[in-house]
Amino acid sequence: AGIATQAVVERRLLEEEKKSRHDLGREGLVKRIWEWKEQYEQRILGQLRQLGCSCDWRRLRFTLDDQCARAVRETFFRLFQDGKIYRGKRLVNWDTFLQTAVSDDEVFKEPVKGHFWHFKYPVIDPRPGEPTHVTIATTRPETMLGDTAVAVHPDPAAALDGAVEALSRKRREAPAKEHGVIDVQIEAISGRRQTILPQLIQLRDMAHRGVKLRLPLTDREIPLIADEWAKPELGSGAVKITPAHDENDYAVGQRHPAIGAINIMNPDGTLNDGVPTKYRGLKMHTSARAAVIADMEAAGLFNPETDREDREIELPHSDRSKTPIEPYLADQWFVKMGALQHGQPKGMAIPKGYAKLSESPDGNMLVETPGLAQSAMDAVSDGRVRIVPERYGKTYLDWLGEKRDWPVGRQLWWGHRIPVWTRTFQNKTEREIVWKDALEVARQERNDEGNGCELYHEWNPDTIAGIAFVCINEGYPDLEAKAESLGFVREPEVLDTWFSSALWPHSTLGWPDETPELKAFYPTSTLVTSRDIITLWVARMVLAGLYNMGEVPFREVYIHPKILDGYGETMSKSKGNGVDPLDVIDKFGADALRFGLAYMATETQDVRMPVEFECPHCASVIPQTKKNRTLPQIECEKCGKAFGTQWAQSHGSEDDKRLPRGAVVSERFELGRRFCNKLWNASRFSLMNLEGHKTATGGRGEATKTATTGRGFMLEDRWILSRLATTTGQVTEALEAFRFADAARLLYAFAWNDFCDYYVEMTKARFAIPEQRPAAQRVLAQVLDALLRLLHPIVPFLTEEVWQLLARVAPNRGLAPTAIKASESVCIAAWPVADAAAIDAEIEAQFADFQAVLGAVRELRMGQNIPPREAVEFCVRCNEATAELLRPMQPYFLQMAKATPTGWGPRVTPPEVAASSSISGGRGGIEIYLDVSRFIDVGAETARLAKVLEQLRGFAKSMEAKLGNESFVSRAPAEVVQQQRDKLAETHGQITSMEAALAKLK
RNA sequence: GGGCGAUUAGCUCAGUUGGUUAGAGCGCUACCCUUACAAGGUAGAUGUCGCAGGUUCGAGUCCUGCAUCGCCCACCA
């Protein structure tokens, strides 16, 4: 509902119907915007649904619907009553053609040929030896009529030195060919120490003395002031200050409030009553400029021969009307962010949160209300609202700490119209009439609660000209009618979008009514948002929530990373580098998109995502570059046909828009797609093999005792259950801490590397053995069940589908002794709880030994180039305990490495012709000997062993060096030293056996 | 101008309180269509952890400076 919305609709209106908003009128335009909004709302909601966002769609709200509008008006009214809303002045970008303020976003700068004009301003009563004139330079001569000061630098010598230093620095970094140009600049500035510095120092001293100048063409005297904005290295070193018509001058005015500001422009760009009569009505940069120049020349203060330079000027233009922008001091509504002081009558209780500042002898008090900004700062400082990652708390606090008042009015038609009616008066008599009428409006209020109407007026103490305000709350149409009948006019402006957005957490729940929803859901738990609106939205929600509800709107704020394009730049429509999620969903699926995003959502970093265009004709992909992303059409390198781009949809011609559009895709989502595919296949396998699944009858001990009979739980069962329990705990922890990437990575590793690569693989052998089948089925169903639940928040569609299928073959889940009927849908299934009893470090270590032996066998096979289909034999030398554990794993070696173990234990005899490997683990090392008598490639094995030995020796050497270092041994913690010693001993053992194997080969 | 972040394999990124010779995915190489999955499996190659100092027995990790890139803010939504 922002400024962009109106701008888009206006642009389309102009393009398609050649109409401006004035042709339609306020109501007509707002109606059009509503239509546009309905259309895009459907599109956005469609995107959310396709993404699988699990929202309570019955509670859909829009910040401009009636319920939110009521909350907005109530809030504005309360703030107005509290004196927290006031009218002030603010410098805006004024479009004199459209007669509206435009945002900075809608301003573009264009170089225009212009001039630098040097004017002389006479000094009033200079002392002997002091200059009689000050020369100023300007590109906008007509603004001199609004000058309120002339500034010189407070320390011109230092400023000159600084400028020289900055240039020297630039010279050092610049390529040699630019040195000449920079040298000239340095020389020019250095030269100024002799030429104008003495005079600048003189002027500075005059400024400190309070010397005034006569502003030519007017009867005004303006002060000479010292301010750092005046750059001694530029122009004459003195600069005219026009606070009402220049941004930088406005800032100077803020630093020197005494100089004031004079607005010399009417909204249509003509000069107003603030200038001498003869200039009134002239156009700022045309007729007024010519008149000022002519008169300055006539006054002898400007010589067109010598005082005019040609110069290229970066002139700001309005993006909408393409006419030059005038900085303009406009009336503006503000919300007070700082503390406010009130008088408080004697005897009245001081409201909570107010501070008593003083008390007069008669007992009346001066109290201070806490400022809105401070209240929101406190909520974060004391932890009522926690921002994650923590560092963003600084952004929030720094911004609020400035306590800058919030300008809430916008020169738009689309939004919540400010509920204030005004009427101006010119003198004391009129003021009395107007105020009497205002009171008349207030009297219309039928109840006495005073929550329907609030009055206020302000005037210039000299002229008694001013304005009266009547603020009317929602639900008092009779007051509105009365106000209008008495000549009060409603403010045309609407409120800043963020004003209504700030109320979101409570306005959507029915506030100001005390609805059951409000009671149930406020404060909410977590806000998830982007860091660029921490100040604009998050801070405002907190302060609005505290103000209206007396309670923070949410407990936690999670700031997510941003997806950037391949160049690390923010995506935007104008850059043409955006990605439509629907493109990604089409090609990769919503689950892959979600998993990919979760996987990328790390805490510290934004995500760089290079994208490609997919040719709609031949499906070949073309990398997106800065060049081709803003072309109206792209020619496919492969098939030669042209296709359209997303950018062309808003910037291209009608022909361009009709071209088939190339989808924007990114291989970053391949990971998610592969993962989902893997999961789907693993699920299919499980479902195929769960026929006859029964929940356990084996009793409580089953899960914690390893069976040797083959009927109960085997090592791998206990291992996968242990891994599942560990993973469940870690994933839960990661999600609770908003570490989504960790959660995704943990689940990826568990599902792929543990579940698919090992557990599922091992069940194949067991399903072939009838007595082993039930236990394997139980564990398989159990692990799949838990995995689906763990993955569901990230991969909702696939998990739900599998869940439904799983319910058919295994309606009841769980291990002994309790089996539970599965929930109807995985999205309402309970979150898995990590079964602490299942976590078994011993089992995991033993299983790691199995994996290491299996890996060694596979590696030896590869080293000898043994064809995968060939069966081989091997034996393992290890201690008896390890042998005991590994022996039952025999079938898996056959299945997973096509290798049959022939012996286990400390006394095995290696085969005559062997390829061997020594691995750590199994408490004392494990040696694997692969019988390669039929395949022996002595050269390959020798080379492999030599390489392994080289690595081991290098490793041993570095450890020996470390242990030989006296200070390491004496200063490092004992366990670290011991760890090194143990490792070294083990490495020496490995070296010995590898050396023996190598010797045997020769 | 102010604030924040990043810099690790060809690419995109992990790397928890400092402690074995730094990891993943993609890409690359070799072999394999093994009955869930070739969108797969097994094995392999690939790094002056941006640069320069410092603290420490020990630094990708902590400190300082520099460089490069990016984001936010600068009375804009």
Short mmCIF file of C-alpha atoms in Angstrom, two decimals, chain A residues 481-871:
data_model
loop_
_atom_site.label_atom_id
_atom_site.label_comp_id
_atom_site.label_asym_id
_atom_site.label_seq_id
_atom_site.Cartn_x
_atom_site.Cartn_y
_atom_site.Cartn_z
CA ALA A 481 -20.43 17.09 8.32
CA LYS A 482 -20.63 19.87 10.87
CA ALA A 483 -16.96 20.76 10.43
CA GLU A 484 -17.34 20.93 6.69
CA SER A 485 -20.49 23.00 6.91
CA LEU A 486 -18.56 25.50 9.00
CA GLY A 487 -15.82 25.81 6.38
CA PHE A 488 -13.27 23.42 7.79
CA VAL A 489 -11.47 21.56 5.02
CA ARG A 490 -10.09 18.08 5.34
CA GLU A 491 -6.35 17.67 4.88
CA PRO A 492 -5.65 16.28 1.42
CA GLU A 493 -2.62 14.28 2.54
CA VAL A 494 -2.55 10.64 3.47
CA LEU A 495 -0.49 8.93 6.14
CA ASP A 496 2.86 7.29 5.55
CA THR A 497 2.38 3.60 4.72
CA TRP A 498 4.36 2.66 7.76
CA PHE A 499 1.85 4.36 10.01
CA SER A 500 -0.75 1.70 9.29
CA SER A 501 1.90 -1.01 9.04
CA ALA A 502 3.10 -0.08 12.51
CA LEU A 503 -0.25 -1.17 13.91
CA TRP A 504 -0.29 -4.52 12.13
CA PRO A 505 0.21 -6.82 15.11
CA HIS A 506 -2.80 -5.42 16.96
CA SER A 507 -4.95 -3.78 14.28
CA THR A 508 -5.31 -7.11 12.50
CA LEU A 509 -6.55 -8.69 15.71
CA GLY A 510 -9.42 -6.24 16.07
CA TRP A 511 -7.96 -3.47 18.21
CA PRO A 512 -9.28 -1.09 19.55
CA ASP A 513 -11.92 -3.64 20.52
CA GLU A 514 -10.86 -6.15 23.10
CA THR A 515 -11.55 -9.11 20.86
CA PRO A 516 -10.88 -12.72 21.83
CA GLU A 517 -8.27 -12.83 19.07
CA LEU A 518 -6.43 -9.89 20.55
CA LYS A 519 -6.39 -11.58 23.93
CA ALA A 520 -5.29 -14.88 22.49
CA PHE A 521 -2.59 -13.79 20.11
CA TYR A 522 -1.15 -10.53 21.41
CA PRO A 523 1.78 -10.27 22.00
CA THR A 524 2.75 -12.45 19.10
CA SER A 525 5.84 -14.64 19.17
CA THR A 526 8.15 -13.96 16.25
CA LEU A 527 8.48 -11.40 13.51
CA VAL A 528 10.50 -12.48 10.49
CA THR A 529 11.66 -9.65 8.28
CA SER A 530 14.40 -8.04 6.24
CA ARG A 531 17.02 -5.76 7.75
CA ASP A 532 16.24 -2.78 5.55
CA ILE A 533 12.98 -2.18 7.37
CA ILE A 534 14.23 -2.66 10.93
CA THR A 535 13.80 1.04 11.49
CA LEU A 536 10.85 1.79 9.26
CA TRP A 537 8.70 -1.09 10.31
CA VAL A 538 10.05 -3.04 13.29
CA ALA A 539 10.80 0.00 15.42
CA ARG A 540 7.46 1.55 14.57
CA MET A 541 5.55 -1.62 15.42
CA VAL A 542 7.22 -1.78 18.79
CA LEU A 543 6.48 1.81 19.67
CA ALA A 544 2.93 1.64 18.34
CA GLY A 545 2.30 -1.62 20.17
CA LEU A 546 3.58 -0.16 23.41
CA TYR A 547 1.58 3.00 22.91
CA ASN A 548 -1.74 1.36 22.05
CA MET A 549 -1.49 -1.94 23.91
CA GLY A 550 1.02 -1.22 26.63
CA GLU A 551 2.82 -4.38 25.58
CA VAL A 552 5.39 -5.26 22.95
CA PRO A 553 3.99 -6.68 19.70
CA PHE A 554 6.36 -9.66 19.53
CA ARG A 555 9.04 -11.34 21.60
CA GLU A 556 11.57 -12.06 18.91
CA VAL A 557 12.56 -10.48 15.63
CA TYR A 558 14.42 -12.66 13.16
CA ILE A 559 16.29 -10.77 10.48
CA HIS A 560 16.86 -13.09 7.55
CA PRO A 561 19.65 -12.87 4.98
CA LYS A 562 18.94 -11.42 1.57
CA ILE A 563 19.24 -13.19 -1.73
CA LEU A 564 21.50 -11.12 -3.97
CA ASP A 565 22.21 -11.60 -7.64
CA GLY A 566 25.39 -13.06 -9.12
CA TYR A 567 27.16 -9.73 -8.71
CA GLY A 568 26.19 -9.43 -5.07
CA GLU A 569 23.64 -6.74 -5.75
CA THR A 570 20.15 -6.47 -4.33
CA MET A 571 17.48 -7.65 -6.71
CA SER A 572 15.21 -4.99 -8.09
CA LYS A 573 12.79 -4.52 -10.91
CA SER A 574 14.71 -1.61 -12.41
CA LYS A 575 17.94 -3.63 -12.49
CA GLY A 576 16.08 -6.49 -14.12
CA ASN A 577 17.82 -9.01 -11.90
CA GLY A 578 14.82 -10.24 -9.94
CA VAL A 579 13.69 -13.84 -9.79
CA ASP A 580 10.05 -14.87 -9.77
CA PRO A 581 9.62 -17.70 -7.29
CA LEU A 582 7.10 -19.24 -9.65
CA ASP A 583 9.83 -19.71 -12.27
CA VAL A 584 11.88 -21.62 -9.74
CA ILE A 585 8.86 -23.61 -8.60
CA ASP A 586 8.04 -24.54 -12.18
CA LYS A 587 11.48 -25.88 -12.80
CA PHE A 588 12.58 -27.21 -9.44
CA GLY A 589 9.45 -27.49 -7.32
CA ALA A 590 8.42 -25.55 -4.24
CA ASP A 591 10.12 -28.02 -1.90
CA ALA A 592 13.43 -27.64 -3.70
CA LEU A 593 13.08 -23.87 -3.57
CA ARG A 594 12.32 -23.94 0.13
CA PHE A 595 15.05 -26.39 0.97
CA GLY A 596 17.53 -24.41 -1.11
CA LEU A 597 16.64 -21.18 0.64
CA ALA A 598 16.80 -22.75 4.08
CA TYR A 599 20.16 -24.26 3.21
CA MET A 600 21.44 -20.86 2.16
CA ALA A 601 20.01 -18.92 5.11
CA THR A 602 23.17 -18.66 7.16
CA GLU A 603 23.51 -16.18 9.94
CA THR A 604 26.32 -13.95 8.83
CA GLN A 605 26.02 -13.75 5.14
CA ASP A 606 23.78 -12.67 2.37
CA VAL A 607 23.46 -15.18 -0.40
CA ARG A 608 24.85 -14.59 -3.84
CA MET A 609 22.76 -16.30 -6.45
CA PRO A 610 23.92 -16.27 -10.06
CA VAL A 611 20.97 -16.93 -12.33
CA GLU A 612 20.40 -17.98 -15.88
CA PHE A 613 17.71 -17.35 -18.44
CA GLU A 614 16.12 -20.46 -19.80
CA CYS A 615 15.26 -20.20 -23.47
CA PRO A 616 11.52 -20.94 -23.83
CA HIS A 617 12.15 -22.40 -27.29
CA CYS A 618 14.96 -24.86 -26.77
CA ALA A 619 15.45 -24.89 -22.96
CA SER A 620 19.14 -24.04 -23.17
CA VAL A 621 20.36 -21.74 -20.42
CA ILE A 622 22.08 -18.40 -20.86
CA PRO A 623 23.83 -16.85 -17.86
CA GLN A 624 22.32 -13.55 -16.78
CA THR A 625 24.74 -10.67 -17.10
CA LYS A 626 24.54 -6.98 -16.29
CA LYS A 627 24.20 -6.43 -20.00
CA ASN A 628 21.54 -8.90 -21.01
CA ARG A 629 19.34 -8.57 -17.95
CA THR A 630 18.06 -5.17 -19.09
CA LEU A 631 17.59 -6.03 -22.74
CA PRO A 632 14.00 -5.99 -23.99
CA GLN A 633 14.69 -9.31 -25.68
CA ILE A 634 17.46 -11.86 -25.81
CA GLU A 635 18.51 -13.97 -28.72
CA CYS A 636 19.15 -17.58 -27.78
CA GLU A 637 22.71 -18.61 -28.56
CA LYS A 638 21.64 -22.10 -29.43
CA CYS A 639 18.44 -21.90 -31.43
CA GLY A 640 18.79 -18.27 -32.48
CA LYS A 641 15.21 -17.40 -31.55
CA ALA A 642 14.41 -14.33 -29.48
CA PHE A 643 12.68 -14.44 -26.12
CA GLY A 644 11.47 -11.82 -23.65
CA THR A 645 12.71 -10.98 -20.17
CA GLN A 646 11.06 -10.05 -16.94
CA TRP A 647 12.55 -6.57 -17.28
CA ALA A 648 10.81 -6.15 -20.62
CA GLN A 649 7.44 -6.77 -18.95
CA SER A 650 7.70 -3.35 -17.34
CA HIS A 651 10.18 -1.56 -19.59
CA GLY A 652 9.88 -3.04 -23.04
CA SER A 653 7.69 -2.20 -25.99
CA GLU A 654 4.37 -3.94 -26.71
CA ASP A 655 6.15 -6.24 -29.17
CA ASP A 656 8.73 -7.17 -26.56
CA LYS A 657 6.02 -8.00 -24.07
CA ARG A 658 4.38 -10.39 -26.49
CA LEU A 659 7.51 -12.56 -26.82
CA PRO A 660 7.55 -15.78 -24.83
CA ARG A 661 9.34 -15.03 -21.61
CA GLY A 662 12.59 -16.75 -20.64
CA ALA A 663 12.24 -18.14 -17.12
CA VAL A 664 14.92 -17.13 -14.66
CA VAL A 665 16.48 -20.18 -13.09
CA SER A 666 19.45 -20.87 -10.86
CA GLU A 667 21.47 -23.98 -10.34
CA ARG A 668 21.52 -23.09 -6.66
CA PHE A 669 18.25 -25.00 -6.45
CA GLU A 670 19.71 -28.18 -7.92
CA LEU A 671 20.80 -29.16 -4.44
CA GLY A 672 17.23 -29.02 -3.18
CA ARG A 673 15.88 -30.82 -6.19
CA ARG A 674 18.38 -33.66 -5.87
CA PHE A 675 17.70 -33.92 -2.20
CA CYS A 676 13.95 -34.08 -2.68
CA ASN A 677 14.42 -36.68 -5.38
CA LYS A 678 16.62 -38.73 -3.10
CA LEU A 679 14.07 -38.54 -0.34
CA TRP A 680 11.29 -39.55 -2.67
CA ASN A 681 13.19 -42.60 -3.84
CA ALA A 682 14.21 -43.62 -0.35
CA SER A 683 10.57 -43.29 0.65
CA ARG A 684 9.48 -45.41 -2.27
CA PHE A 685 11.91 -48.11 -1.26
CA SER A 686 10.69 -47.99 2.31
CA LEU A 687 7.04 -48.17 1.30
CA MET A 688 7.71 -51.12 -0.99
CA ASN A 689 9.33 -53.01 1.83
CA LEU A 690 7.05 -52.18 4.70
CA GLU A 691 4.41 -54.69 3.65
CA GLY A 692 3.41 -56.57 6.78
CA HIS A 693 4.82 -53.91 9.09
CA LYS A 694 3.86 -54.48 12.71
CA THR A 695 4.62 -52.33 15.68
CA ALA A 696 6.86 -53.90 18.24
CA THR A 697 6.03 -56.53 20.76
CA GLY A 698 9.53 -56.96 21.99
CA GLY A 699 9.31 -54.92 25.16
CA ARG A 700 11.15 -51.91 26.39
CA GLY A 701 14.60 -53.45 26.35
CA GLU A 702 14.57 -53.99 22.64
CA ALA A 703 15.80 -50.57 21.66
CA THR A 704 18.73 -50.49 24.03
CA LYS A 705 20.06 -54.00 23.70
CA THR A 706 21.84 -55.30 20.66
CA ALA A 707 20.58 -58.64 19.50
CA THR A 708 22.96 -61.35 18.54
CA THR A 709 20.20 -63.67 17.45
CA GLY A 710 19.14 -61.46 14.59
CA ARG A 711 15.59 -61.26 15.88
CA GLY A 712 15.88 -58.07 17.89
CA PHE A 713 17.66 -54.80 17.20
CA MET A 714 21.02 -55.05 15.53
CA LEU A 715 23.96 -52.72 15.75
CA GLU A 716 22.75 -50.70 12.77
CA ASP A 717 19.29 -50.31 14.28
CA ARG A 718 20.68 -48.87 17.45
CA TRP A 719 23.09 -46.79 15.42
CA ILE A 720 20.43 -45.16 13.23
CA LEU A 721 18.18 -44.59 16.24
CA SER A 722 21.06 -42.96 18.04
CA ARG A 723 21.83 -40.79 15.03
CA LEU A 724 18.15 -39.92 14.70
CA ALA A 725 17.96 -38.87 18.33
CA THR A 726 21.10 -36.76 18.01
CA THR A 727 19.88 -35.18 14.79
CA THR A 728 16.43 -34.50 16.23
CA GLY A 729 18.01 -32.65 19.14
CA GLN A 730 20.34 -30.65 16.94
CA VAL A 731 17.69 -29.73 14.39
CA THR A 732 15.29 -28.64 17.11
CA GLU A 733 17.99 -26.53 18.68
CA ALA A 734 18.94 -24.98 15.33
CA LEU A 735 15.35 -24.07 14.48
CA GLU A 736 14.78 -22.56 17.89
CA ALA A 737 17.82 -20.35 17.35
CA PHE A 738 16.74 -19.45 13.78
CA ARG A 739 19.77 -21.29 12.37
CA PHE A 740 17.88 -22.55 9.35
CA ALA A 741 20.96 -23.42 7.33
CA ASP A 742 22.22 -25.62 10.15
CA ALA A 743 18.86 -27.38 10.36
CA ALA A 744 18.81 -27.98 6.61
CA ARG A 745 22.42 -29.21 6.54
CA LEU A 746 21.90 -31.52 9.50
CA LEU A 747 18.83 -33.04 7.89
CA TYR A 748 20.55 -33.33 4.53
CA ALA A 749 23.49 -35.17 6.04
CA PHE A 750 21.34 -37.43 8.17
CA ALA A 751 18.87 -38.31 5.44
CA TRP A 752 21.44 -38.84 2.73
CA ASN A 753 24.61 -40.06 4.42
CA ASP A 754 23.21 -41.95 7.37
CA PHE A 755 19.73 -43.03 6.39
CA CYS A 756 20.07 -43.65 2.63
CA ASP A 757 23.73 -44.55 2.26
CA TYR A 758 23.85 -46.89 5.20
CA TYR A 759 20.66 -47.78 6.93
CA VAL A 760 18.40 -48.24 3.92
CA GLU A 761 21.20 -50.05 2.13
CA MET A 762 21.66 -52.45 5.02
CA THR A 763 17.98 -53.28 5.31
CA LYS A 764 18.16 -54.82 1.85
CA ALA A 765 20.16 -57.74 3.21
CA ARG A 766 17.88 -58.05 6.22
CA PHE A 767 14.61 -58.02 4.31
CA ALA A 768 15.82 -61.18 2.63
CA ILE A 769 15.99 -62.95 6.00
CA PRO A 770 12.50 -63.61 7.42
CA GLU A 771 13.41 -63.45 11.11
CA GLN A 772 15.23 -60.15 10.66
CA ARG A 773 12.49 -58.52 8.66
CA PRO A 774 10.15 -57.32 11.44
CA ALA A 775 12.79 -55.44 13.42
CA ALA A 776 14.20 -53.79 10.31
CA GLN A 777 10.71 -52.76 9.25
CA ARG A 778 9.91 -51.30 12.62
CA VAL A 779 13.05 -49.20 12.71
CA LEU A 780 12.76 -48.17 9.07
CA ALA A 781 9.17 -46.99 9.58
CA GLN A 782 10.11 -45.24 12.77
CA VAL A 783 13.04 -43.35 11.29
CA LEU A 784 11.15 -42.38 8.16
CA ASP A 785 8.26 -41.18 10.29
CA ALA A 786 10.52 -38.95 12.35
CA LEU A 787 12.44 -37.72 9.33
CA LEU A 788 9.23 -36.65 7.62
CA ARG A 789 8.17 -34.69 10.64
CA LEU A 790 11.58 -33.05 10.98
CA LEU A 791 11.65 -32.10 7.33
CA HIS A 792 8.06 -30.98 7.04
CA PRO A 793 8.60 -27.29 7.84
CA ILE A 794 11.18 -27.06 5.08
CA VAL A 795 9.84 -29.61 2.60
CA PRO A 796 6.08 -29.57 3.16
CA PHE A 797 4.67 -31.05 -0.02
CA LEU A 798 6.82 -34.13 -0.39
CA THR A 799 6.67 -35.02 3.29
CA GLU A 800 2.90 -34.77 3.32
CA GLU A 801 2.61 -37.00 0.28
CA VAL A 802 4.89 -39.63 1.75
CA TRP A 803 3.15 -39.36 5.08
CA GLN A 804 -0.15 -40.26 3.48
CA LEU A 805 1.39 -43.22 1.67
CA LEU A 806 3.16 -44.38 4.79
CA ALA A 807 -0.16 -44.35 6.66
CA ARG A 808 -1.42 -47.07 4.34
CA VAL A 809 1.36 -49.55 5.04
CA ALA A 810 2.16 -48.51 8.57
CA PRO A 811 -0.83 -46.81 10.19
CA ASN A 812 0.67 -47.32 13.62
CA ARG A 813 4.12 -46.05 14.48
CA GLY A 814 6.52 -46.17 17.31
CA LEU A 815 8.82 -48.70 18.89
CA ALA A 816 8.01 -50.90 21.82
CA PRO A 817 6.20 -50.77 24.09
CA THR A 818 3.83 -48.13 22.80
CA ALA A 819 2.53 -47.76 19.30
CA ILE A 820 0.58 -44.69 18.29
CA LYS A 821 -1.74 -44.13 15.40
CA ALA A 822 -0.16 -41.66 13.00
CA SER A 823 -1.73 -38.19 12.70
CA GLU A 824 -3.97 -37.51 9.80
CA SER A 825 -1.48 -35.10 8.32
CA VAL A 826 2.18 -34.53 8.95
CA CYS A 827 1.54 -30.82 9.39
CA ILE A 828 -0.41 -31.49 12.56
CA ALA A 829 1.81 -34.34 13.74
CA ALA A 830 3.76 -33.67 16.92
CA TRP A 831 7.29 -32.40 16.58
CA PRO A 832 9.69 -35.28 17.23
CA VAL A 833 11.30 -35.39 20.63
CA ALA A 834 14.91 -36.46 20.82
CA ASP A 835 14.99 -39.82 22.63
CA ALA A 836 17.91 -39.29 24.99
CA ALA A 837 17.98 -42.99 25.90
CA ALA A 838 18.68 -43.88 22.29
CA ILE A 839 21.80 -41.74 22.07
CA ASP A 840 24.74 -44.07 22.42
CA ALA A 841 28.23 -42.78 21.72
CA GLU A 842 29.64 -46.28 22.03
CA ILE A 843 27.37 -47.62 19.31
CA GLU A 844 28.18 -44.68 17.06
CA ALA A 845 31.92 -45.28 17.54
CA GLN A 846 31.50 -48.96 16.74
CA PHE A 847 29.51 -48.17 13.66
CA ALA A 848 32.20 -45.72 12.62
CA ASP A 849 34.65 -48.63 12.76
CA PHE A 850 32.39 -50.58 10.42
CA GLN A 851 32.20 -47.61 8.05
CA ALA A 852 35.98 -47.21 8.15
CA VAL A 853 36.59 -50.86 7.36
CA LEU A 854 34.03 -50.78 4.56
CA GLY A 855 35.65 -47.63 3.20
CA ALA A 856 39.11 -49.20 3.36
CA VAL A 857 37.91 -52.28 1.47
CA ARG A 858 36.33 -50.12 -1.23
CA GLU A 859 39.45 -48.00 -1.47
CA LEU A 860 41.69 -51.06 -1.80
CA ARG A 861 39.46 -52.43 -4.51
CA MET A 862 39.67 -49.19 -6.44
CA GLY A 863 43.42 -49.00 -5.90
CA GLN A 864 43.75 -52.39 -7.52
CA ASN A 865 41.24 -51.59 -10.23
CA ILE A 866 39.18 -54.63 -9.34
CA PRO A 867 36.00 -54.62 -11.47
CA PRO A 868 32.94 -53.99 -9.29
CA ARG A 869 31.36 -57.27 -10.26
CA GLU A 870 34.32 -59.36 -9.03
CA ALA A 871 33.92 -60.81 -5.57
#
